mmCIF file of C-alpha atoms and ligand atoms in Angstrom:
data_model
loop_
_atom_site.group_PDB
_atom_site.id
_atom_site.type_symbol
_atom_site.label_atom_id
_atom_site.label_comp_id
_atom_site.label_asym_id
_atom_site.label_seq_id
_atom_site.Cartn_x
_atom_site.Cartn_y
_atom_site.Cartn_z
ATOM 1 C CA UNK A 699 -16.321 4.148 20.236
ATOM 2 C CA UNK A 700 -15.446 4.806 16.546
ATOM 3 C CA UNK A 701 -17.006 1.303 15.513
ATOM 4 C CA UNK A 702 -20.444 1.724 17.504
ATOM 5 C CA UNK A 703 -22.538 2.009 14.263
ATOM 6 C CA UNK A 704 -21.494 -1.102 13.104
ATOM 7 C CA UNK A 705 -20.606 -3.175 16.331
ATOM 8 C CA UNK A 706 -23.774 -5.339 15.421
ATOM 9 C CA UNK A 707 -22.844 -6.252 11.909
ATOM 10 C CA UNK A 708 -19.203 -7.030 12.825
ATOM 11 C CA UNK A 709 -20.524 -9.817 15.176
ATOM 12 C CA UNK A 710 -21.182 -12.284 12.179
ATOM 13 C CA UNK A 711 -18.636 -11.330 9.942
ATOM 14 C CA UNK A 712 -16.715 -14.829 9.024
ATOM 15 C CA UNK A 713 -14.165 -13.376 6.265
ATOM 16 C CA UNK A 714 -12.686 -10.109 5.902
ATOM 17 C CA UNK A 715 -10.616 -8.805 3.046
ATOM 18 C CA UNK A 716 -8.350 -5.981 3.360
ATOM 19 C CA UNK A 717 -7.200 -3.625 0.369
ATOM 20 C CA UNK A 718 -4.105 -1.678 1.480
ATOM 21 C CA UNK A 719 -1.845 1.128 -0.127
ATOM 22 C CA UNK A 720 1.070 3.322 0.640
ATOM 23 C CA UNK A 721 -0.747 4.956 3.497
ATOM 24 C CA UNK A 722 -0.656 1.600 5.944
ATOM 25 C CA UNK A 723 3.217 1.782 5.675
ATOM 26 C CA UNK A 724 3.532 5.680 6.207
ATOM 27 C CA UNK A 725 3.861 5.148 9.942
ATOM 28 C CA UNK A 726 6.750 2.771 9.381
ATOM 29 C CA UNK A 727 8.514 5.538 7.363
ATOM 30 C CA UNK A 728 7.965 4.660 3.849
ATOM 31 C CA UNK A 729 6.804 7.659 1.529
ATOM 32 C CA UNK A 730 3.285 7.671 -0.001
ATOM 33 C CA UNK A 731 2.865 8.314 -3.596
ATOM 34 C CA UNK A 732 0.952 11.446 -2.711
ATOM 35 C CA UNK A 733 2.008 15.274 -2.171
ATOM 36 C CA UNK A 734 5.604 15.701 -1.369
ATOM 37 C CA UNK A 735 6.171 12.195 -0.426
ATOM 38 C CA UNK A 736 5.487 11.257 -4.193
ATOM 39 C CA UNK A 737 8.708 12.875 -5.566
ATOM 40 C CA UNK A 738 12.149 11.091 -5.559
ATOM 41 C CA UNK A 739 14.901 13.637 -6.737
ATOM 42 C CA UNK A 740 12.073 15.902 -8.015
ATOM 43 C CA UNK A 741 11.158 12.653 -10.505
ATOM 44 C CA UNK A 742 7.317 12.123 -10.343
ATOM 45 C CA UNK A 743 7.066 8.630 -8.774
ATOM 46 C CA UNK A 744 4.152 7.771 -11.218
ATOM 47 C CA UNK A 745 6.300 8.892 -14.118
ATOM 48 C CA UNK A 746 9.448 6.910 -12.753
ATOM 49 C CA UNK A 747 7.204 3.790 -12.122
ATOM 50 C CA UNK A 748 6.855 3.050 -16.129
ATOM 51 C CA UNK A 749 8.704 0.829 -18.782
ATOM 52 C CA UNK A 750 9.498 4.094 -20.677
ATOM 53 C CA UNK A 751 11.386 5.644 -17.821
ATOM 54 C CA UNK A 752 13.299 2.371 -17.393
ATOM 55 C CA UNK A 753 14.402 2.004 -21.010
ATOM 56 C CA UNK A 754 15.309 6.057 -21.077
ATOM 57 C CA UNK A 755 17.351 5.626 -17.915
ATOM 58 C CA UNK A 756 17.897 2.174 -16.492
ATOM 59 C CA UNK A 757 20.663 3.368 -14.022
ATOM 60 C CA UNK A 758 18.181 6.028 -12.430
ATOM 61 C CA UNK A 759 15.362 3.691 -12.079
ATOM 62 C CA UNK A 760 17.594 0.995 -10.546
ATOM 63 C CA UNK A 761 18.962 3.888 -8.133
ATOM 64 C CA UNK A 762 15.616 4.807 -7.315
ATOM 65 C CA UNK A 763 14.685 1.129 -6.301
ATOM 66 C CA UNK A 764 17.932 0.298 -4.576
ATOM 67 C CA UNK A 765 17.085 3.734 -2.552
ATOM 68 C CA UNK A 766 13.310 2.347 -1.770
ATOM 69 C CA UNK A 767 14.727 -1.143 -0.911
ATOM 70 C CA UNK A 768 17.334 0.203 1.536
ATOM 71 C CA UNK A 769 14.400 2.138 3.169
ATOM 72 C CA UNK A 770 12.055 -0.622 3.178
ATOM 73 C CA UNK A 771 14.665 -3.415 4.563
ATOM 74 C CA UNK A 772 15.310 -0.983 7.591
ATOM 75 C CA UNK A 773 11.723 -0.332 7.814
ATOM 76 C CA UNK A 774 9.403 -2.223 10.721
ATOM 77 C CA UNK A 775 5.637 -3.228 10.677
ATOM 78 C CA UNK A 776 3.516 -0.600 12.411
ATOM 79 C CA UNK A 777 0.499 -1.044 14.945
ATOM 80 C CA UNK A 778 -1.784 -1.229 11.774
ATOM 81 C CA UNK A 779 0.215 -4.097 10.006
ATOM 82 C CA UNK A 780 0.474 -6.225 13.480
ATOM 83 C CA UNK A 781 -3.299 -5.586 14.019
ATOM 84 C CA UNK A 782 -4.191 -7.174 10.799
ATOM 85 C CA UNK A 783 -1.801 -10.206 11.543
ATOM 86 C CA UNK A 784 -3.296 -10.513 14.772
ATOM 87 C CA UNK A 785 -6.920 -10.832 13.502
ATOM 88 C CA UNK A 786 -6.115 -14.049 11.773
ATOM 89 C CA UNK A 787 -6.921 -15.757 15.417
ATOM 90 C CA UNK A 788 -10.333 -14.618 15.024
ATOM 91 C CA UNK A 789 -11.390 -14.661 11.324
ATOM 92 C CA UNK A 790 -10.360 -15.329 7.922
ATOM 93 C CA UNK A 791 -8.272 -12.690 6.609
ATOM 94 C CA UNK A 792 -6.844 -11.884 3.211
ATOM 95 C CA UNK A 793 -4.891 -8.852 2.229
ATOM 96 C CA UNK A 794 -4.969 -7.403 -1.257
ATOM 97 C CA UNK A 795 -1.982 -4.940 -1.043
ATOM 98 C CA UNK A 796 -0.805 -2.501 -3.770
ATOM 99 C CA UNK A 797 2.446 -2.230 -1.626
ATOM 100 C CA UNK A 798 5.777 -3.873 -2.579
ATOM 101 C CA UNK A 799 7.049 -3.675 0.663
ATOM 102 C CA UNK A 800 6.360 -6.765 2.229
ATOM 103 C CA UNK A 801 5.468 -5.407 5.633
ATOM 104 C CA UNK A 802 2.360 -7.237 5.998
ATOM 105 C CA UNK A 803 4.213 -10.599 5.626
ATOM 106 C CA UNK A 804 6.791 -9.321 8.016
ATOM 107 C CA UNK A 805 4.109 -8.666 10.439
ATOM 108 C CA UNK A 806 3.213 -12.146 10.409
ATOM 109 C CA UNK A 807 0.127 -12.234 7.783
ATOM 110 C CA UNK A 808 0.070 -15.455 6.213
ATOM 111 C CA UNK A 809 -2.462 -14.570 3.382
ATOM 112 C CA UNK A 810 -1.044 -11.650 1.359
ATOM 113 C CA UNK A 811 -1.738 -11.076 -2.447
ATOM 114 C CA UNK A 812 0.931 -8.721 -3.724
ATOM 115 C CA UNK A 813 -1.052 -7.113 -6.851
ATOM 116 C CA UNK A 814 1.918 -4.762 -7.823
ATOM 117 C CA UNK A 815 4.696 -7.096 -7.239
ATOM 118 C CA UNK A 816 7.455 -7.228 -4.635
ATOM 119 C CA UNK A 817 10.705 -4.836 -4.360
ATOM 120 C CA UNK A 818 12.672 -7.909 -3.328
ATOM 121 C CA UNK A 819 11.801 -9.809 -6.622
ATOM 122 C CA UNK A 820 13.917 -9.162 -9.952
ATOM 123 C CA UNK A 821 13.106 -10.608 -13.513
ATOM 124 C CA UNK A 822 14.910 -10.512 -16.818
ATOM 125 C CA UNK A 823 13.846 -7.842 -19.581
ATOM 126 C CA UNK A 824 14.031 -10.827 -22.011
ATOM 127 C CA UNK A 825 14.231 -14.576 -20.907
ATOM 128 C CA UNK A 826 12.095 -15.910 -18.091
ATOM 129 C CA UNK A 827 14.879 -15.718 -15.490
ATOM 130 C CA UNK A 828 13.618 -14.561 -12.205
ATOM 131 C CA UNK A 829 14.944 -14.442 -8.529
ATOM 132 C CA UNK A 830 14.429 -12.790 -5.081
ATOM 133 C CA UNK A 831 17.209 -10.253 -3.972
ATOM 134 C CA UNK A 832 18.270 -9.685 -0.268
ATOM 135 C CA UNK A 833 21.295 -7.352 -0.990
ATOM 136 C CA UNK A 834 21.942 -4.364 -3.127
ATOM 137 C CA UNK A 835 23.459 -4.722 -6.447
ATOM 138 C CA UNK A 836 27.136 -3.461 -7.056
ATOM 139 C CA UNK A 837 26.768 -2.927 -10.623
ATOM 140 C CA UNK A 838 23.466 -0.943 -11.768
ATOM 141 C CA UNK A 839 21.820 -1.807 -14.033
ATOM 142 C CA UNK A 840 22.630 -5.449 -13.016
ATOM 143 C CA UNK A 841 22.549 -7.899 -15.812
ATOM 144 C CA UNK A 842 21.163 -11.299 -16.661
ATOM 145 C CA UNK A 843 23.225 -14.549 -17.329
ATOM 146 C CA UNK A 844 21.832 -14.001 -20.786
ATOM 147 C CA UNK A 845 23.234 -10.597 -21.209
ATOM 148 C CA UNK A 846 20.231 -8.650 -21.055
ATOM 149 C CA UNK A 847 19.372 -6.230 -18.265
ATOM 150 C CA UNK A 848 17.342 -7.343 -15.028
ATOM 151 C CA UNK A 849 14.405 -5.175 -13.869
ATOM 152 C CA UNK A 850 12.486 -5.045 -10.280
ATOM 153 C CA UNK A 851 9.654 -7.832 -10.694
ATOM 154 C CA UNK A 852 6.948 -5.046 -9.749
ATOM 155 C CA UNK A 853 3.959 -3.849 -11.989
ATOM 156 C CA UNK A 854 4.441 -0.543 -13.703
ATOM 157 C CA UNK A 855 2.035 1.703 -15.063
ATOM 158 C CA UNK A 856 0.656 0.716 -18.285
ATOM 159 C CA UNK A 857 1.609 -3.016 -17.534
ATOM 160 C CA UNK A 858 -1.238 -5.519 -16.663
ATOM 161 C CA UNK A 859 -1.011 -7.117 -13.233
ATOM 162 C CA UNK A 860 -0.199 -10.806 -12.869
ATOM 163 C CA UNK A 861 -3.277 -12.293 -14.125
ATOM 164 C CA UNK A 862 -3.379 -15.213 -11.301
ATOM 165 C CA UNK A 863 -2.900 -12.964 -8.760
ATOM 166 C CA UNK A 864 -5.453 -10.315 -10.102
ATOM 167 C CA UNK A 865 -8.207 -13.404 -10.767
ATOM 168 C CA UNK A 866 -7.751 -14.638 -7.124
ATOM 169 C CA UNK A 867 -8.176 -11.137 -5.601
ATOM 170 C CA UNK A 868 -11.376 -10.782 -7.348
ATOM 171 C CA UNK A 869 -12.624 -14.047 -5.966
ATOM 172 C CA UNK A 870 -11.894 -13.108 -2.458
ATOM 173 C CA UNK A 871 -13.336 -9.537 -2.930
ATOM 174 C CA UNK A 872 -16.571 -11.296 -4.184
ATOM 175 C CA UNK A 873 -16.557 -13.724 -1.149
ATOM 176 C CA UNK A 874 -15.883 -11.443 1.828
ATOM 177 C CA UNK A 875 -18.494 -10.206 4.479
ATOM 178 C CA UNK A 876 -16.120 -7.058 5.375
ATOM 179 C CA UNK A 877 -13.667 -5.160 3.265
ATOM 180 C CA UNK A 878 -11.344 -2.884 4.934
ATOM 181 C CA UNK A 879 -9.744 -0.344 2.766
ATOM 182 C CA UNK A 880 -6.741 1.137 4.482
ATOM 183 C CA UNK A 881 -4.270 3.744 3.392
ATOM 184 C CA UNK A 882 -5.045 4.064 0.007
ATOM 185 C CA UNK A 883 -6.229 6.777 -2.286
ATOM 186 C CA UNK A 884 -8.081 4.273 -4.740
ATOM 187 C CA UNK A 885 -6.704 6.282 -7.587
ATOM 188 C CA UNK A 886 -4.959 3.321 -9.520
ATOM 189 C CA UNK A 887 -7.050 0.797 -11.168
ATOM 190 C CA UNK A 888 -7.719 -1.945 -11.670
ATOM 191 C CA UNK A 889 -7.071 -2.273 -7.586
ATOM 192 C CA UNK A 890 -9.427 0.717 -7.080
ATOM 193 C CA UNK A 891 -12.240 -1.721 -8.406
ATOM 194 C CA UNK A 892 -11.908 -4.356 -5.732
ATOM 195 C CA UNK A 893 -14.585 -2.448 -3.290
ATOM 196 C CA UNK A 894 -16.926 -2.749 -6.165
ATOM 197 C CA UNK A 895 -16.454 -6.192 -6.313
ATOM 198 C CA UNK A 896 -17.258 -6.534 -2.365
ATOM 199 C CA UNK A 897 -20.241 -4.406 -2.683
ATOM 200 C CA UNK A 898 -21.675 -6.776 -5.119
ATOM 201 C CA UNK A 899 -21.635 -9.472 -2.532
ATOM 202 C CA UNK A 900 -23.198 -6.952 0.101
ATOM 203 C CA UNK A 901 -20.008 -6.800 2.298
ATOM 204 C CA UNK A 902 -19.710 -3.944 4.781
ATOM 205 C CA UNK A 903 -17.312 -1.392 3.468
ATOM 206 C CA UNK A 904 -15.109 0.345 5.907
ATOM 207 C CA UNK A 905 -12.632 3.078 4.998
ATOM 208 C CA UNK A 906 -9.574 4.042 7.279
ATOM 209 C CA UNK A 907 -7.749 7.306 6.013
ATOM 210 C CA UNK A 908 -7.220 10.534 7.311
ATOM 211 C CA UNK A 909 -8.330 11.946 3.916
ATOM 212 C CA UNK A 910 -11.271 11.492 1.622
ATOM 213 C CA UNK A 911 -10.471 8.964 -1.149
ATOM 214 C CA UNK A 912 -12.267 8.176 -4.698
ATOM 215 C CA UNK A 913 -14.940 5.988 -3.145
ATOM 216 C CA UNK A 914 -15.672 7.521 0.443
ATOM 217 C CA UNK A 915 -19.163 7.921 -0.451
ATOM 218 C CA UNK A 916 -19.744 4.403 -1.196
ATOM 219 C CA UNK A 917 -18.461 3.293 2.484
ATOM 220 C CA UNK A 918 -20.604 2.062 5.223
ATOM 221 C CA UNK A 919 -18.222 3.761 7.354
ATOM 222 C CA UNK A 920 -15.317 6.058 6.863
ATOM 223 C CA UNK A 921 -12.789 6.324 9.645
ATOM 224 C CA UNK A 922 -10.686 9.775 9.536
ATOM 225 C CA UNK A 923 -7.527 8.606 11.372
ATOM 226 C CA UNK A 924 -4.385 6.617 10.628
ATOM 227 C CA UNK A 925 -4.125 2.882 10.245
ATOM 228 C CA UNK A 926 -1.789 2.415 13.388
ATOM 229 C CA UNK A 927 -4.401 4.517 15.562
ATOM 230 C CA UNK A 928 -7.526 2.430 14.046
ATOM 231 C CA UNK A 929 -6.904 -0.844 13.356
ATOM 232 C CA UNK A 930 -6.059 -2.102 16.716
ATOM 233 C CA UNK A 931 -9.579 -0.673 17.824
ATOM 234 C CA UNK A 932 -11.209 -2.497 15.176
ATOM 235 C CA UNK A 933 -9.514 -5.908 16.061
ATOM 236 C CA UNK A 934 -10.557 -5.659 19.629
ATOM 237 C CA UNK A 935 -13.994 -5.835 18.688
ATOM 238 C CA UNK A 936 -13.591 -9.291 17.349
ATOM 239 C CA UNK A 937 -11.189 -10.087 20.480
ATOM 240 C CA UNK A 938 -14.683 -9.233 22.587
ATOM 241 C CA UNK A 939 -16.890 -11.546 20.313
HETATM 242 C C1 BV8 B 218 -3.126 -1.474 -16.031
HETATM 243 C C2 BV8 B 218 4.476 -0.781 -8.233
HETATM 244 C C3 BV8 B 218 -3.912 -2.601 -18.150
HETATM 245 C C4 BV8 B 218 5.403 0.009 -8.655
HETATM 246 C C5 BV8 B 218 2.252 0.654 -8.876
HETATM 247 C C6 BV8 B 218 -6.166 7.040 -17.190
HETATM 248 C C7 BV8 B 218 -7.515 7.095 -16.466
HETATM 249 C C8 BV8 B 218 -7.425 5.817 -15.576
HETATM 250 C C9 BV8 B 218 -6.571 4.866 -15.465
HETATM 251 C C10 BV8 B 218 -5.524 4.764 -16.395
HETATM 252 C C11 BV8 B 218 -5.329 5.812 -17.096
HETATM 253 N N1 BV8 B 218 -4.138 5.847 -17.814
HETATM 254 C C12 BV8 B 218 -3.721 4.560 -17.317
HETATM 255 C C13 BV8 B 218 -4.426 3.990 -16.447
HETATM 256 C C14 BV8 B 218 -4.167 2.836 -15.810
HETATM 257 C C15 BV8 B 218 -3.275 3.138 -14.550
HETATM 258 C C16 BV8 B 218 -3.822 3.928 -13.481
HETATM 259 O O1 BV8 B 218 -4.573 3.588 -12.759
HETATM 260 N N2 BV8 B 218 -3.205 5.259 -13.477
HETATM 261 C C17 BV8 B 218 -3.436 5.968 -12.569
HETATM 262 C C18 BV8 B 218 -2.505 6.984 -11.981
HETATM 263 C C19 BV8 B 218 -4.818 7.057 -13.246
HETATM 264 N N3 BV8 B 218 -2.962 1.640 -14.253
HETATM 265 C C20 BV8 B 218 -2.029 0.863 -14.579
HETATM 266 O O2 BV8 B 218 -1.156 1.244 -15.364
HETATM 267 C C21 BV8 B 218 -2.236 -0.479 -14.005
HETATM 268 N N4 BV8 B 218 -2.089 -1.590 -15.241
HETATM 269 O O3 BV8 B 218 -4.175 -0.925 -15.977
HETATM 270 O O4 BV8 B 218 -3.083 -2.345 -16.933
HETATM 271 C C22 BV8 B 218 -3.736 -1.242 -19.100
HETATM 272 C C23 BV8 B 218 -2.467 -1.296 -19.598
HETATM 273 C C24 BV8 B 218 -2.369 -0.010 -20.314
HETATM 274 C C25 BV8 B 218 -3.228 0.983 -20.348
HETATM 275 C C26 BV8 B 218 -4.513 0.932 -19.566
HETATM 276 C C27 BV8 B 218 -4.966 -0.141 -18.916
HETATM 277 C C28 BV8 B 218 -0.901 -0.811 -13.108
HETATM 278 C C29 BV8 B 218 -0.998 0.064 -12.126
HETATM 279 C C30 BV8 B 218 0.073 -0.138 -11.159
HETATM 280 C C31 BV8 B 218 1.509 0.568 -11.336
HETATM 281 N N5 BV8 B 218 2.219 0.270 -10.179
HETATM 282 N N6 BV8 B 218 3.267 0.145 -7.890
HETATM 283 C C32 BV8 B 218 6.202 0.701 -7.585
HETATM 284 O O5 BV8 B 218 5.400 0.725 -6.287
HETATM 285 O O6 BV8 B 218 7.417 1.308 -7.864
HETATM 286 S S1 BV8 B 218 1.027 1.583 -8.534
HETATM 287 C C33 BV8 B 218 1.577 2.368 -6.877
HETATM 288 O O7 BV8 B 218 0.984 3.740 -6.858
HETATM 289 C C34 BV8 B 218 1.155 1.503 -5.758
HETATM 290 O O8 BV8 B 218 1.480 0.425 -5.916
HETATM 291 C C35 BV8 B 218 -0.281 2.058 -5.475
HETATM 292 O O9 BV8 B 218 -1.198 1.408 -6.442
HETATM 293 C C36 BV8 B 218 -0.156 3.393 -6.177
HETATM 294 C C37 BV8 B 218 -0.228 4.622 -5.173
HETATM 295 O O10 BV8 B 218 -1.604 4.444 -4.576
HETATM 296 P P1 BV8 B 218 -1.757 4.411 -2.935
HETATM 297 O O11 BV8 B 218 -1.159 3.267 -2.342
HETATM 298 O O12 BV8 B 218 -3.344 4.474 -2.592
HETATM 299 O O13 BV8 B 218 -0.705 5.591 -2.267
HETATM 300 P P2 BV8 B 218 -1.270 7.065 -2.548
HETATM 301 O O14 BV8 B 218 0.044 7.757 -2.104
HETATM 302 O O15 BV8 B 218 -2.056 7.271 -3.771
HETATM 303 O O16 BV8 B 218 -2.321 7.605 -1.360
HETATM 304 C C38 BV8 B 218 -1.951 7.269 0.173
HETATM 305 C C39 BV8 B 218 -3.309 7.237 0.818
HETATM 306 O O17 BV8 B 218 -2.935 6.941 2.128
HETATM 307 C C40 BV8 B 218 -3.823 8.664 0.977
HETATM 308 O O18 BV8 B 218 -5.169 8.447 0.602
HETATM 309 C C41 BV8 B 218 -3.759 9.295 2.311
HETATM 310 O O19 BV8 B 218 -4.508 9.980 2.539
HETATM 311 C C42 BV8 B 218 -3.611 7.954 3.049
HETATM 312 N N7 BV8 B 218 -2.816 8.007 4.243
HETATM 313 C C43 BV8 B 218 -1.435 8.747 4.189
HETATM 314 N N8 BV8 B 218 -1.037 8.305 5.787
HETATM 315 C C44 BV8 B 218 -1.932 7.176 6.358
HETATM 316 C C45 BV8 B 218 -3.145 7.118 5.335
HETATM 317 N N9 BV8 B 218 -3.851 6.185 5.407
HETATM 318 C C46 BV8 B 218 -3.966 5.552 6.820
HETATM 319 N N10 BV8 B 218 -2.961 6.002 7.583
HETATM 320 C C47 BV8 B 218 -2.073 6.582 7.657
HETATM 321 N N11 BV8 B 218 -0.945 6.819 8.339
HETATM 322 ZN ZN1 ZN B 219 17.976 -13.203 -19.299
#
């Protein structure tokens, strides 16, 4: 059984922190940032998700987010998301996600910190107007009542994470007994430093990913399989407890 080597250590776990990335939503039909998935109309996703790209061509960047939002609104949580939500019955679970798709919350998870924002949130580029959107915008880019353009309320490369969210994420990482790193390449900082905080607290580190990541050598256990296949089996360990 894929968890035999750590079965005993898992028994006394009280708090689990999940660090998740695009891979956990891949089986829900949402493209990751890697490889061919990482391209939209031949634009590099990492280059589009920047303030410069937005000011160079706000219409293009809005179309990209409108298309992603449409795809995300029609997506459903997969067995990976559902297993994590189910785990809340047995132990304290906190999710630190790099995803802006809201699928953890849609699966029923109650403690989710969105490190890079959310695709349903928007904000003004000038005034402090913020809002949630549930439908597509007719005019693109949409304007704020102050006359300036609105932007997706997500964290773009070169922009700092919301400090309240980041500080809270560090606290959870410092307190957990087990950290499960699922569906992330751990390429992007500062999210990729969270396993280091957990390690400093002698937490058990488990990686769930079909491929190696930047920190595979730091892991106590690396499961080379998908999150939808793997996480339900991890959760069953706690059900038996
Ligand atoms: C910041 C929101 C202070 C928007 C995102 C040079 C060197 C080092 C760092 C930097 C550098 N230059 C700049 C930086 C800092 C930069 C950074 O880390 N760049 C990287 C590219 C090197 N970070 C920042 O800019 C951050 N801000 O640091 O502020 C500052 C400011 C100025 C200068 C310096 C510092 C802000 C980062 C947040 C950016 N916003 N998203 C949007 O989504 O549109 S990041 C976005 O990309 C995602 O949120 C996520 O974080 C990242 C993609 O990573 P993953 O989620 O891991 O996805 P990926 O495709 O990479 O991997 C998928 C994995 O899943 C793979 O391993 C695959 O094998 C696996 N997988 C696939 N299928 C499955 C699976 N696993 C399980 N099951 C499956 N079925
Ligand atoms: Zn405004």
